[in-house]
Short mmCIF file of C-alpha atoms in Angstrom, two decimals:
data_model
loop_
_atom_site.label_atom_id
_atom_site.label_comp_id
_atom_site.label_asym_id
_atom_site.label_seq_id
_atom_site.Cartn_x
_atom_site.Cartn_y
_atom_site.Cartn_z
CA ILE A 261 -21.27 13.62 8.54
CA TRP A 262 -19.85 10.70 6.01
CA ASN A 263 -20.68 12.67 2.97
CA GLU A 264 -19.48 15.63 3.96
CA LEU A 265 -16.40 15.12 4.91
CA SER A 266 -15.56 11.92 3.23
CA GLN A 267 -13.55 13.68 0.22
CA GLU A 268 -11.73 15.70 2.80
CA CYS A 269 -10.31 12.75 4.65
CA LEU A 270 -10.45 10.10 2.78
CA PRO A 271 -9.77 11.59 -1.08
CA GLU A 272 -10.32 9.50 -4.21
CA LEU A 273 -6.97 7.62 -4.41
CA THR A 274 -5.44 8.58 -8.18
CA GLU A 275 -2.35 8.05 -9.65
CA GLN A 276 -1.02 11.06 -8.92
CA ARG A 277 -2.09 11.25 -5.30
CA LEU A 278 -0.46 7.82 -5.16
CA LYS A 279 2.56 9.74 -6.66
CA GLU A 280 2.70 12.04 -3.86
CA ILE A 281 2.49 9.85 -1.27
CA ALA A 282 5.51 7.76 -2.65
CA ARG A 283 7.74 11.37 -2.53
CA GLU A 284 6.52 11.86 0.90
CA TYR A 285 7.70 8.19 1.92
CA GLU A 286 10.63 8.51 0.56
CA SER A 287 11.40 12.02 2.05
CA LYS A 288 10.10 10.75 4.83
CA ALA A 289 10.83 7.24 6.29
CA ASN A 290 13.73 6.80 3.03
CA PHE A 291 11.78 4.04 1.22
CA PRO A 292 10.91 5.23 -2.81
CA HIS A 293 7.30 4.23 -4.80
CA CYS A 294 6.01 3.67 -1.13
CA ILE A 295 2.23 3.63 -1.85
CA GLY A 296 1.06 3.01 1.27
CA ALA A 297 1.12 0.83 4.90
CA MET A 298 -1.35 -1.50 5.21
CA ASP A 299 -2.25 -3.06 8.31
CA ASN A 300 -5.36 -5.38 9.99
CA VAL A 301 -7.17 -4.17 12.86
CA LEU A 302 -9.15 -2.77 10.93
CA PHE A 303 -8.23 -3.24 7.04
CA ALA A 304 -6.13 0.28 6.37
CA VAL A 305 -3.65 1.94 4.21
CA VAL A 306 -1.90 4.89 5.25
CA ASP A 307 0.00 7.77 3.79
CA ALA A 308 3.19 9.10 5.07
CA ASP A 309 2.30 11.34 7.77
CA TYR A 310 -0.12 8.62 9.02
CA ARG A 311 -3.21 9.72 7.61
CA PHE A 312 -5.68 7.25 6.65
CA ILE A 313 -5.78 7.06 2.85
CA TYR A 314 -8.19 3.75 2.67
CA ILE A 315 -10.14 1.97 5.47
CA ASP A 316 -12.64 -1.16 5.56
CA VAL A 317 -14.28 -2.02 8.71
CA GLY A 318 -16.01 -4.99 7.47
CA ALA A 319 -14.85 -8.16 7.84
CA TYR A 320 -14.88 -10.51 10.85
CA GLY A 321 -12.02 -10.33 13.34
CA LYS A 322 -11.11 -13.92 12.84
CA GLU A 323 -10.70 -13.73 9.14
CA CYS A 324 -6.73 -13.79 7.94
CA ASP A 325 -5.48 -10.11 6.65
CA SER A 326 -4.94 -11.30 3.29
CA THR A 327 -8.42 -12.86 3.10
CA ILE A 328 -9.91 -9.36 4.69
CA PHE A 329 -7.24 -7.57 1.66
CA GLN A 330 -9.03 -9.53 -1.24
CA ASN A 331 -12.38 -9.20 -0.06
CA SER A 332 -11.89 -5.09 0.47
CA THR A 333 -12.81 -2.67 -2.01
CA LEU A 334 -9.62 -1.33 -2.42
CA TYR A 335 -8.64 -5.01 -3.82
CA GLU A 336 -11.54 -4.79 -6.11
CA HIS A 337 -11.35 -1.66 -7.67
CA ILE A 338 -7.36 -2.18 -8.16
CA GLN A 339 -8.06 -5.16 -9.59
CA ARG A 340 -10.69 -3.71 -11.89
CA ASN A 341 -8.66 -0.60 -12.72
CA GLN A 342 -10.69 1.25 -10.97
CA ILE A 343 -7.86 2.68 -9.10
CA ILE A 344 -4.81 3.06 -11.25
CA LEU A 345 -1.41 2.68 -9.52
CA PRO A 346 1.61 4.36 -10.67
CA HIS A 347 2.96 3.04 -13.68
CA PRO A 348 6.89 1.21 -12.27
CA GLU A 349 9.43 3.64 -12.98
CA PRO A 350 13.47 3.82 -12.19
CA LEU A 351 14.16 4.41 -9.11
CA SER A 352 16.83 7.58 -9.57
CA SER A 353 17.92 8.68 -12.78
CA THR A 354 21.09 7.20 -12.28
CA ARG A 355 19.09 3.99 -12.78
CA SER A 356 17.82 2.40 -15.27
CA GLU A 357 15.18 -0.22 -14.31
CA ASP A 358 11.68 0.21 -14.32
CA MET A 359 10.62 -0.46 -10.67
CA PRO A 360 7.28 -1.06 -9.31
CA PHE A 361 5.03 1.25 -6.31
CA VAL A 362 4.04 -1.38 -4.00
CA PHE A 363 2.06 -1.10 -0.34
CA VAL A 364 4.11 -2.37 2.31
CA ALA A 365 2.48 -4.97 4.23
CA ASP A 366 3.42 -7.47 7.41
CA GLU A 367 4.11 -11.24 6.81
CA ALA A 368 0.02 -12.10 6.76
CA PHE A 369 -0.64 -10.81 3.42
CA GLY A 370 0.24 -12.45 0.69
CA LEU A 371 2.68 -11.54 -2.11
CA SER A 372 1.56 -9.52 -5.51
CA PRO A 373 3.20 -7.02 -7.51
CA TYR A 374 1.82 -4.31 -5.68
CA ILE A 375 2.58 -5.50 -1.91
CA MET A 376 5.89 -5.89 -0.38
CA ARG A 377 6.69 -7.79 3.20
CA PRO A 378 9.39 -7.79 5.33
CA TYR A 379 12.20 -10.57 4.13
CA SER A 380 11.57 -13.23 6.63
CA GLY A 381 15.49 -14.15 7.41
CA ARG A 382 14.69 -17.66 6.72
CA ASN A 383 17.51 -20.19 5.23
CA LEU A 384 20.11 -17.49 5.24
CA ALA A 385 23.75 -18.61 6.19
CA THR A 386 23.99 -17.78 10.12
CA PRO A 387 27.00 -14.61 9.28
CA LYS A 388 24.18 -13.60 7.46
#
């Protein structure tokens, strides 16, 4: 089954495919430059239509999210430039500053140039 359906169900993550995913996230969630959402019951990344674009089910349950990610083939491929992430671009034609394309993840993932986590809100003044 895997040999026959893997390319159809989990196509290769190319720069072009990641840019398509980013356009879908911007269109559907108003989140520009998002190339996937990560979570870790099993380590997975989904596109804007909640379709899996990457899975890794080889980790033990007691490992933390960032460790599981750092031990995944996705991390390895990104580090070795075997998956080429889109180059930073301006968010719109009215902005000139280049912004990176990112995966969105929860607080358990470590920060990196290609992972965006929610702001924790700690150390904010009460009115904010």
